[in-house]
Amino acid sequence: QSALTQPASVSGSPGQSITISCTGTSSDVGGYNYVSWCQQHPDKAPKLILYDVTKRPSGVSNRFSGSKSGNTASLTISGLQAEDEADYYCSSSTASNSWLFGGGTKLTVL
Amino acid sequence: QVQLVESGGGVVQPGGSLRLSCAASGFIFSTYGLHWVRQAPGKGLEWVAFIRYDTSNKYYADSVKGRFTISRDNSKNTLYLQMNSLRTEDTAVYFCARDFGGFDIWGQGTMVTVSS
């Protein structure tokens, strides 16, 4: 059960767009459309921002969007805002009745 | 208001046991699967265990299999995690999370420290 692979950090200026990748295998990310993304601010609980690869929960800004190609899923945040600075985690269900998280990506808004 | 509230964390010696609870409110508890997820200090999220809404299936991460047991009481709207044979590497904040298109609702977490 190895973690999904995410970049450790990304950065962008206010108003710009950034993309965070999440790479797994055909037994998890590539095999199912059950990839989700969470946002976590320091010392806070995670918050779901995308599920089923592209769907946004009610109340989540449409600046957050998702996609998937093969074994890699991506989270794109457009129109970066200071409040977007946080850690982001992808997750996926797997073929072995388990769930995997990515190692997390720290987003810095410059 | 949909809410999950964990309790039961604390300091325990290696080899010891602890039971965590997660009290739910604001939704029909008996119709949702539930997870435990943990986060070691300064580290990322790690999935721990899952239980279906009707307890028919329970799944565990390899790192806790045989030591942790997930359970629920739908009459009390409460999820549990019984942790036995605790190790120092189990030190983490433990979150419960509802399963709906991912981990859609999270509790605030409860800290478990395994130390001699």
PDB file of N, CA and C in Angstrom, chain B residues 16-103:
ATOM      1  N   GLY B  16       0.146  -0.883  24.858  1.00  0.00           N
ATOM      2  CA  GLY B  16      -1.126  -0.612  25.508  1.00  0.00           C
ATOM      3  C   GLY B  16      -2.288  -0.536  24.542  1.00  0.00           C
ATOM      4  N   SER B  17      -3.461  -0.218  25.086  1.00  0.00           N
ATOM      5  CA  SER B  17      -4.696  -0.158  24.306  1.00  0.00           C
ATOM      6  C   SER B  17      -5.408   1.162  24.546  1.00  0.00           C
ATOM      7  N   LEU B  18      -6.249   1.510  23.569  1.00  0.00           N
ATOM      8  CA  LEU B  18      -7.051   2.728  23.658  1.00  0.00           C
ATOM      9  C   LEU B  18      -8.258   2.538  22.756  1.00  0.00           C
ATOM     10  N   ARG B  19      -9.405   3.103  23.154  1.00  0.00           N
ATOM     11  CA  ARG B  19     -10.576   3.070  22.290  1.00  0.00           C
ATOM     12  C   ARG B  19     -11.011   4.491  21.969  1.00  0.00           C
ATOM     13  N   LEU B  20     -11.074   4.765  20.694  1.00  0.00           N
ATOM     14  CA  LEU B  20     -11.540   6.059  20.225  1.00  0.00           C
ATOM     15  C   LEU B  20     -13.025   5.975  19.877  1.00  0.00           C
ATOM     16  N   SER B  21     -13.714   7.096  20.057  1.00  0.00           N
ATOM     17  CA  SER B  21     -15.119   7.201  19.678  1.00  0.00           C
ATOM     18  C   SER B  21     -15.310   8.373  18.731  1.00  0.00           C
ATOM     19  N   CYS B  22     -16.333   8.289  17.926  1.00  0.00           N
ATOM     20  CA  CYS B  22     -16.677   9.362  16.999  1.00  0.00           C
ATOM     21  C   CYS B  22     -18.198   9.493  17.010  1.00  0.00           C
ATOM     22  N   ALA B  23     -18.693  10.569  17.600  1.00  0.00           N
ATOM     23  CA  ALA B  23     -20.125  10.800  17.703  1.00  0.00           C
ATOM     24  C   ALA B  23     -20.613  11.626  16.527  1.00  0.00           C
ATOM     25  N   ALA B  24     -21.666  11.137  15.893  1.00  0.00           N
ATOM     26  CA  ALA B  24     -22.194  11.799  14.699  1.00  0.00           C
ATOM     27  C   ALA B  24     -23.528  12.478  14.991  1.00  0.00           C
ATOM     28  N   SER B  25     -23.781  13.554  14.259  1.00  0.00           N
ATOM     29  CA  SER B  25     -25.063  14.240  14.365  1.00  0.00           C
ATOM     30  C   SER B  25     -25.361  14.969  13.068  1.00  0.00           C
ATOM     31  N   GLY B  26     -26.642  15.240  12.834  1.00  0.00           N
ATOM     32  CA  GLY B  26     -27.033  16.035  11.672  1.00  0.00           C
ATOM     33  C   GLY B  26     -27.262  15.261  10.401  1.00  0.00           C
ATOM     34  N   PHE B  27     -27.116  13.939  10.437  1.00  0.00           N
ATOM     35  CA  PHE B  27     -27.382  13.124   9.246  1.00  0.00           C
ATOM     36  C   PHE B  27     -27.806  11.726   9.694  1.00  0.00           C
ATOM     37  N   ILE B  28     -28.312  10.949   8.739  1.00  0.00           N
ATOM     38  CA  ILE B  28     -28.781   9.602   9.062  1.00  0.00           C
ATOM     39  C   ILE B  28     -27.564   8.680   9.116  1.00  0.00           C
ATOM     40  N   PHE B  29     -27.050   8.519  10.319  1.00  0.00           N
ATOM     41  CA  PHE B  29     -25.791   7.809  10.566  1.00  0.00           C
ATOM     42  C   PHE B  29     -25.784   6.419   9.948  1.00  0.00           C
ATOM     43  N   SER B  30     -26.907   5.709  10.069  1.00  0.00           N
ATOM     44  CA  SER B  30     -26.960   4.302   9.686  1.00  0.00           C
ATOM     45  C   SER B  30     -26.918   4.071   8.182  1.00  0.00           C
ATOM     46  N   THR B  31     -26.876   5.125   7.393  1.00  0.00           N
ATOM     47  CA  THR B  31     -26.866   4.962   5.943  1.00  0.00           C
ATOM     48  C   THR B  31     -25.518   5.290   5.300  1.00  0.00           C
ATOM     49  N   TYR B  32     -24.518   5.579   6.103  1.00  0.00           N
ATOM     50  CA  TYR B  32     -23.218   5.959   5.557  1.00  0.00           C
ATOM     51  C   TYR B  32     -22.093   5.053   6.047  1.00  0.00           C
ATOM     52  N   GLY B  33     -21.152   4.737   5.152  1.00  0.00           N
ATOM     53  CA  GLY B  33     -19.904   4.129   5.569  1.00  0.00           C
ATOM     54  C   GLY B  33     -19.034   5.181   6.252  1.00  0.00           C
ATOM     55  N   LEU B  34     -18.100   4.718   7.056  1.00  0.00           N
ATOM     56  CA  LEU B  34     -17.257   5.625   7.831  1.00  0.00           C
ATOM     57  C   LEU B  34     -15.811   5.144   7.847  1.00  0.00           C
ATOM     58  N   HIS B  35     -14.907   6.101   7.886  1.00  0.00           N
ATOM     59  CA  HIS B  35     -13.480   5.819   7.906  1.00  0.00           C
ATOM     60  C   HIS B  35     -12.827   6.359   9.177  1.00  0.00           C
ATOM     61  N   TRP B  36     -11.690   5.769   9.504  1.00  0.00           N
ATOM     62  CA  TRP B  36     -10.710   6.383  10.394  1.00  0.00           C
ATOM     63  C   TRP B  36      -9.483   6.710   9.543  1.00  0.00           C
ATOM     64  N   VAL B  37      -8.971   7.903   9.723  1.00  0.00           N
ATOM     65  CA  VAL B  37      -7.784   8.389   9.021  1.00  0.00           C
ATOM     66  C   VAL B  37      -6.877   9.016  10.074  1.00  0.00           C
ATOM     67  N   ARG B  38      -5.579   8.812   9.956  1.00  0.00           N
ATOM     68  CA  ARG B  38      -4.678   9.397  10.945  1.00  0.00           C
ATOM     69  C   ARG B  38      -3.604  10.265  10.287  1.00  0.00           C
ATOM     70  N   GLN B  39      -3.022  11.120  11.110  1.00  0.00           N
ATOM     71  CA  GLN B  39      -1.988  12.029  10.623  1.00  0.00           C
ATOM     72  C   GLN B  39      -0.931  12.173  11.711  1.00  0.00           C
ATOM     73  N   ALA B  40       0.243  11.578  11.470  1.00  0.00           N
ATOM     74  CA  ALA B  40       1.355  11.703  12.402  1.00  0.00           C
ATOM     75  C   ALA B  40       1.833  13.149  12.421  1.00  0.00           C
ATOM     76  N   PRO B  41       2.442  13.579  13.508  1.00  0.00           N
ATOM     77  CA  PRO B  41       2.888  14.981  13.618  1.00  0.00           C
ATOM     78  C   PRO B  41       3.757  15.399  12.448  1.00  0.00           C
ATOM     79  N   GLY B  42       3.350  16.450  11.754  1.00  0.00           N
ATOM     80  CA  GLY B  42       4.112  16.972  10.641  1.00  0.00           C
ATOM     81  C   GLY B  42       4.078  16.131   9.378  1.00  0.00           C
ATOM     82  N   LYS B  43       3.241  15.110   9.359  1.00  0.00           N
ATOM     83  CA  LYS B  43       3.199  14.187   8.223  1.00  0.00           C
ATOM     84  C   LYS B  43       1.865  14.277   7.486  1.00  0.00           C
ATOM     85  N   GLY B  44       1.720  13.445   6.465  1.00  0.00           N
ATOM     86  CA  GLY B  44       0.510  13.441   5.662  1.00  0.00           C
ATOM     87  C   GLY B  44      -0.574  12.544   6.226  1.00  0.00           C
ATOM     88  N   LEU B  45      -1.676  12.470   5.481  1.00  0.00           N
ATOM     89  CA  LEU B  45      -2.810  11.663   5.888  1.00  0.00           C
ATOM     90  C   LEU B  45      -2.573  10.192   5.561  1.00  0.00           C
ATOM     91  N   GLU B  46      -3.032   9.310   6.436  1.00  0.00           N
ATOM     92  CA  GLU B  46      -2.935   7.868   6.221  1.00  0.00           C
ATOM     93  C   GLU B  46      -4.290   7.237   6.531  1.00  0.00           C
ATOM     94  N   TRP B  47      -4.855   6.559   5.553  1.00  0.00           N
ATOM     95  CA  TRP B  47      -6.101   5.835   5.786  1.00  0.00           C
ATOM     96  C   TRP B  47      -5.857   4.668   6.731  1.00  0.00           C
ATOM     97  N   VAL B  48      -6.783   4.458   7.689  1.00  0.00           N
ATOM     98  CA  VAL B  48      -6.608   3.433   8.710  1.00  0.00           C
ATOM     99  C   VAL B  48      -7.627   2.298   8.560  1.00  0.00           C
ATOM    100  N   ALA B  49      -8.904   2.642   8.466  1.00  0.00           N
ATOM    101  CA  ALA B  49      -9.929   1.606   8.453  1.00  0.00           C
ATOM    102  C   ALA B  49     -11.239   2.161   7.916  1.00  0.00           C
ATOM    103  N   PHE B  50     -12.095   1.255   7.449  1.00  0.00           N
ATOM    104  CA  PHE B  50     -13.412   1.603   6.919  1.00  0.00           C
ATOM    105  C   PHE B  50     -14.427   0.569   7.374  1.00  0.00           C
ATOM    106  N   ILE B  51     -15.653   1.033   7.623  1.00  0.00           N
ATOM    107  CA  ILE B  51     -16.752   0.135   7.958  1.00  0.00           C
ATOM    108  C   ILE B  51     -17.970   0.537   7.142  1.00  0.00           C
ATOM    109  N   ARG B  52     -18.627  -0.429   6.534  1.00  0.00           N
ATOM    110  CA  ARG B  52     -19.832  -0.141   5.767  1.00  0.00           C
ATOM    111  C   ARG B  52     -20.974   0.284   6.685  1.00  0.00           C
ATOM    112  N   TYR B  53     -22.006   0.866   6.097  1.00  0.00           N
ATOM    113  CA  TYR B  53     -23.112   1.420   6.883  1.00  0.00           C
ATOM    114  C   TYR B  53     -23.791   0.359   7.744  1.00  0.00           C
ATOM    115  N   ASP B  54     -23.772  -0.898   7.228  1.00  0.00           N
ATOM    116  CA  ASP B  54     -24.483  -1.966   7.932  1.00  0.00           C
ATOM    117  C   ASP B  54     -23.518  -2.932   8.620  1.00  0.00           C
ATOM    118  N   THR B  55     -22.273  -2.549   8.736  1.00  0.00           N
ATOM    119  CA  THR B  55     -21.177  -3.341   9.341  1.00  0.00           C
ATOM    120  C   THR B  55     -20.868  -4.633   8.581  1.00  0.00           C
ATOM    121  N   SER B  56     -21.385  -4.800   7.390  1.00  0.00           N
ATOM    122  CA  SER B  56     -21.185  -6.055   6.655  1.00  0.00           C
ATOM    123  C   SER B  56     -19.745  -6.221   6.184  1.00  0.00           C
ATOM    124  N   ASN B  57     -19.045  -5.134   6.033  1.00  0.00           N
ATOM    125  CA  ASN B  57     -17.649  -5.209   5.603  1.00  0.00           C
ATOM    126  C   ASN B  57     -16.801  -4.221   6.394  1.00  0.00           C
ATOM    127  N   LYS B  58     -15.619  -4.669   6.759  1.00  0.00           N
ATOM    128  CA  LYS B  58     -14.642  -3.833   7.444  1.00  0.00           C
ATOM    129  C   LYS B  58     -13.298  -4.050   6.756  1.00  0.00           C
ATOM    130  N   TYR B  59     -12.598  -2.962   6.508  1.00  0.00           N
ATOM    131  CA  TYR B  59     -11.313  -3.044   5.835  1.00  0.00           C
ATOM    132  C   TYR B  59     -10.273  -2.254   6.624  1.00  0.00           C
ATOM    133  N   TYR B  60      -9.025  -2.737   6.556  1.00  0.00           N
ATOM    134  CA  TYR B  60      -7.961  -2.134   7.354  1.00  0.00           C
ATOM    135  C   TYR B  60      -6.702  -1.919   6.519  1.00  0.00           C
ATOM    136  N   ALA B  61      -5.948  -0.895   6.885  1.00  0.00           N
ATOM    137  CA  ALA B  61      -4.617  -0.723   6.324  1.00  0.00           C
ATOM    138  C   ALA B  61      -3.713  -1.825   6.864  1.00  0.00           C
ATOM    139  N   ASP B  62      -2.746  -2.240   6.046  1.00  0.00           N
ATOM    140  CA  ASP B  62      -1.824  -3.293   6.481  1.00  0.00           C
ATOM    141  C   ASP B  62      -1.114  -2.926   7.783  1.00  0.00           C
ATOM    142  N   SER B  63      -0.859  -1.640   7.982  1.00  0.00           N
ATOM    143  CA  SER B  63      -0.107  -1.190   9.149  1.00  0.00           C
ATOM    144  C   SER B  63      -0.845  -1.402  10.470  1.00  0.00           C
ATOM    145  N   VAL B  64      -2.158  -1.609  10.402  1.00  0.00           N
ATOM    146  CA  VAL B  64      -2.932  -1.771  11.647  1.00  0.00           C
ATOM    147  C   VAL B  64      -3.697  -3.083  11.696  1.00  0.00           C
ATOM    148  N   LYS B  65      -3.662  -3.840  10.617  1.00  0.00           N
ATOM    149  CA  LYS B  65      -4.426  -5.082  10.543  1.00  0.00           C
ATOM    150  C   LYS B  65      -4.002  -6.034  11.652  1.00  0.00           C
ATOM    151  N   GLY B  66      -4.989  -6.591  12.338  1.00  0.00           N
ATOM    152  CA  GLY B  66      -4.722  -7.508  13.435  1.00  0.00           C
ATOM    153  C   GLY B  66      -4.531  -6.830  14.778  1.00  0.00           C
ATOM    154  N   ARG B  67      -4.374  -5.508  14.775  1.00  0.00           N
ATOM    155  CA  ARG B  67      -4.201  -4.762  16.030  1.00  0.00           C
ATOM    156  C   ARG B  67      -5.377  -3.818  16.306  1.00  0.00           C
ATOM    157  N   PHE B  68      -5.952  -3.253  15.254  1.00  0.00           N
ATOM    158  CA  PHE B  68      -7.057  -2.303  15.400  1.00  0.00           C
ATOM    159  C   PHE B  68      -8.365  -2.957  14.949  1.00  0.00           C
ATOM    160  N   THR B  69      -9.458  -2.547  15.582  1.00  0.00           N
ATOM    161  CA  THR B  69     -10.784  -3.028  15.198  1.00  0.00           C
ATOM    162  C   THR B  69     -11.741  -1.850  15.087  1.00  0.00           C
ATOM    163  N   ILE B  70     -12.363  -1.729  13.930  1.00  0.00           N
ATOM    164  CA  ILE B  70     -13.361  -0.688  13.721  1.00  0.00           C
ATOM    165  C   ILE B  70     -14.742  -1.272  13.983  1.00  0.00           C
ATOM    166  N   SER B  71     -15.598  -0.496  14.609  1.00  0.00           N
ATOM    167  CA  SER B  71     -16.961  -0.938  14.866  1.00  0.00           C
ATOM    168  C   SER B  71     -17.867   0.279  14.941  1.00  0.00           C
ATOM    169  N   ARG B  72     -19.159   0.045  14.988  1.00  0.00           N
ATOM    170  CA  ARG B  72     -20.120   1.134  15.081  1.00  0.00           C
ATOM    171  C   ARG B  72     -21.366   0.675  15.802  1.00  0.00           C
ATOM    172  N   ASP B  73     -22.057   1.626  16.396  1.00  0.00           N
ATOM    173  CA  ASP B  73     -23.343   1.365  17.036  1.00  0.00           C
ATOM    174  C   ASP B  73     -24.339   2.340  16.414  1.00  0.00           C
ATOM    175  N   ASN B  74     -25.121   1.844  15.474  1.00  0.00           N
ATOM    176  CA  ASN B  74     -26.051   2.721  14.768  1.00  0.00           C
ATOM    177  C   ASN B  74     -27.165   3.255  15.671  1.00  0.00           C
ATOM    178  N   SER B  75     -27.421   2.563  16.788  1.00  0.00           N
ATOM    179  CA  SER B  75     -28.445   3.063  17.718  1.00  0.00           C
ATOM    180  C   SER B  75     -27.931   4.250  18.526  1.00  0.00           C
ATOM    181  N   LYS B  76     -26.607   4.381  18.591  1.00  0.00           N
ATOM    182  CA  LYS B  76     -26.000   5.491  19.345  1.00  0.00           C
ATOM    183  C   LYS B  76     -25.319   6.504  18.429  1.00  0.00           C
ATOM    184  N   ASN B  77     -25.442   6.301  17.115  1.00  0.00           N
ATOM    185  CA  ASN B  77     -24.790   7.200  16.147  1.00  0.00           C
ATOM    186  C   ASN B  77     -23.307   7.386  16.457  1.00  0.00           C
ATOM    187  N   THR B  78     -22.642   6.296  16.770  1.00  0.00           N
ATOM    188  CA  THR B  78     -21.246   6.380  17.196  1.00  0.00           C
ATOM    189  C   THR B  78     -20.383   5.343  16.489  1.00  0.00           C
ATOM    190  N   LEU B  79     -19.221   5.786  16.084  1.00  0.00           N
ATOM    191  CA  LEU B  79     -18.186   4.960  15.462  1.00  0.00           C
ATOM    192  C   LEU B  79     -17.069   4.758  16.482  1.00  0.00           C
ATOM    193  N   TYR B  80     -16.436   3.598  16.430  1.00  0.00           N
ATOM    194  CA  TYR B  80     -15.361   3.301  17.375  1.00  0.00           C
ATOM    195  C   TYR B  80     -14.118   2.800  16.644  1.00  0.00           C
ATOM    196  N   LEU B  81     -12.975   2.951  17.329  1.00  0.00           N
ATOM    197  CA  LEU B  81     -11.741   2.325  16.884  1.00  0.00           C
ATOM    198  C   LEU B  81     -11.037   1.778  18.118  1.00  0.00           C
ATOM    199  N   GLN B  82     -11.017   0.457  18.243  1.00  0.00           N
ATOM    200  CA  GLN B  82     -10.296  -0.194  19.328  1.00  0.00           C
ATOM    201  C   GLN B  82      -8.866  -0.424  18.864  1.00  0.00           C
ATOM    202  N   MET B  83      -7.921   0.138  19.591  1.00  0.00           N
ATOM    203  CA  MET B  83      -6.517   0.044  19.207  1.00  0.00           C
ATOM    204  C   MET B  83      -5.758  -0.734  20.275  1.00  0.00           C
ATOM    205  N   ASN B  84      -5.217  -1.875  19.890  1.00  0.00           N
ATOM    206  CA  ASN B  84      -4.440  -2.724  20.791  1.00  0.00           C
ATOM    207  C   ASN B  84      -3.002  -2.818  20.319  1.00  0.00           C
ATOM    208  N   SER B  85      -2.133  -3.301  21.185  1.00  0.00           N
ATOM    209  CA  SER B  85      -0.710  -3.488  20.852  1.00  0.00           C
ATOM    210  C   SER B  85      -0.139  -2.230  20.203  1.00  0.00           C
ATOM    211  N   LEU B  86      -0.398  -1.109  20.832  1.00  0.00           N
ATOM    212  CA  LEU B  86       0.012   0.169  20.235  1.00  0.00           C
ATOM    213  C   LEU B  86       1.523   0.293  20.167  1.00  0.00           C
ATOM    214  N   ARG B  87       1.986   0.943  19.114  1.00  0.00           N
ATOM    215  CA  ARG B  87       3.399   1.173  18.851  1.00  0.00           C
ATOM    216  C   ARG B  87       3.669   2.667  18.794  1.00  0.00           C
ATOM    217  N   THR B  88       4.912   3.043  18.941  1.00  0.00           N
ATOM    218  CA  THR B  88       5.251   4.464  18.892  1.00  0.00           C
ATOM    219  C   THR B  88       4.855   5.077  17.547  1.00  0.00           C
ATOM    220  N   GLU B  89       4.913   4.272  16.493  1.00  0.00           N
ATOM    221  CA  GLU B  89       4.573   4.793  15.167  1.00  0.00           C
ATOM    222  C   GLU B  89       3.061   4.997  14.974  1.00  0.00           C
ATOM    223  N   ASP B  90       2.267   4.615  15.948  1.00  0.00           N
ATOM    224  CA  ASP B  90       0.828   4.888  15.891  1.00  0.00           C
ATOM    225  C   ASP B  90       0.494   6.287  16.417  1.00  0.00           C
ATOM    226  N   THR B  91       1.492   6.987  16.925  1.00  0.00           N
ATOM    227  CA  THR B  91       1.283   8.344  17.415  1.00  0.00           C
ATOM    228  C   THR B  91       0.797   9.237  16.277  1.00  0.00           C
ATOM    229  N   ALA B  92      -0.372   9.843  16.470  1.00  0.00           N
ATOM    230  CA  ALA B  92      -0.982  10.640  15.406  1.00  0.00           C
ATOM    231  C   ALA B  92      -2.258  11.290  15.904  1.00  0.00           C
ATOM    232  N   VAL B  93      -2.756  12.236  15.126  1.00  0.00           N
ATOM    233  CA  VAL B  93      -4.133  12.707  15.282  1.00  0.00           C
ATOM    234  C   VAL B  93      -5.006  11.754  14.487  1.00  0.00           C
ATOM    235  N   TYR B  94      -6.061  11.266  15.121  1.00  0.00           N
ATOM    236  CA  TYR B  94      -6.973  10.331  14.475  1.00  0.00           C
ATOM    237  C   TYR B  94      -8.272  11.069  14.150  1.00  0.00           C
ATOM    238  N   PHE B  95      -8.632  11.021  12.867  1.00  0.00           N
ATOM    239  CA  PHE B  95      -9.861  11.642  12.394  1.00  0.00           C
ATOM    240  C   PHE B  95     -10.857  10.560  12.004  1.00  0.00           C
ATOM    241  N   CYS B  96     -12.133  10.784  12.275  1.00  0.00           N
ATOM    242  CA  CYS B  96     -13.160   9.984  11.630  1.00  0.00           C
ATOM    243  C   CYS B  96     -13.699  10.806  10.465  1.00  0.00           C
ATOM    244  N   ALA B  97     -14.150  10.118   9.417  1.00  0.00           N
ATOM    245  CA  ALA B  97     -14.624  10.799   8.224  1.00  0.00           C
ATOM    246  C   ALA B  97     -15.762   9.998   7.607  1.00  0.00           C
ATOM    247  N   ARG B  98     -16.754  10.709   7.101  1.00  0.00           N
ATOM    248  CA  ARG B  98     -17.869  10.059   6.438  1.00  0.00           C
ATOM    249  C   ARG B  98     -17.503   9.745   5.000  1.00  0.00           C
ATOM    250  N   ASP B  99     -18.001   8.612   4.527  1.00  0.00           N
ATOM    251  CA  ASP B  99     -17.716   8.184   3.162  1.00  0.00           C
ATOM    252  C   ASP B  99     -18.869   8.554   2.248  1.00  0.00           C
ATOM    253  N   PHE B 100     -18.663   9.532   1.414  1.00  0.00           N
ATOM    254  CA  PHE B 100     -19.641   9.894   0.390  1.00  0.00           C
ATOM    255  C   PHE B 100     -18.909  10.591  -0.726  1.00  0.00           C
ATOM    256  N   GLY B 101     -18.596   9.858  -1.795  1.00  0.00           N
ATOM    257  CA  GLY B 101     -17.797  10.439  -2.864  1.00  0.00           C
ATOM    258  C   GLY B 101     -16.451  10.875  -2.336  1.00  0.00           C
ATOM    259  N   GLY B 102     -15.836  10.063  -1.551  1.00  0.00           N
ATOM    260  CA  GLY B 102     -14.597  10.483  -0.889  1.00  0.00           C
ATOM    261  C   GLY B 102     -14.864  10.683   0.582  1.00  0.00           C
ATOM    262  N   PHE B 103     -13.954  11.414   1.212  1.00  0.00           N
ATOM    263  CA  PHE B 103     -14.086  11.658   2.656  1.00  0.00           C
ATOM    264  C   PHE B 103     -14.779  13.007   2.799  1.00  0.00           C
TER     265      PHE B 103
END
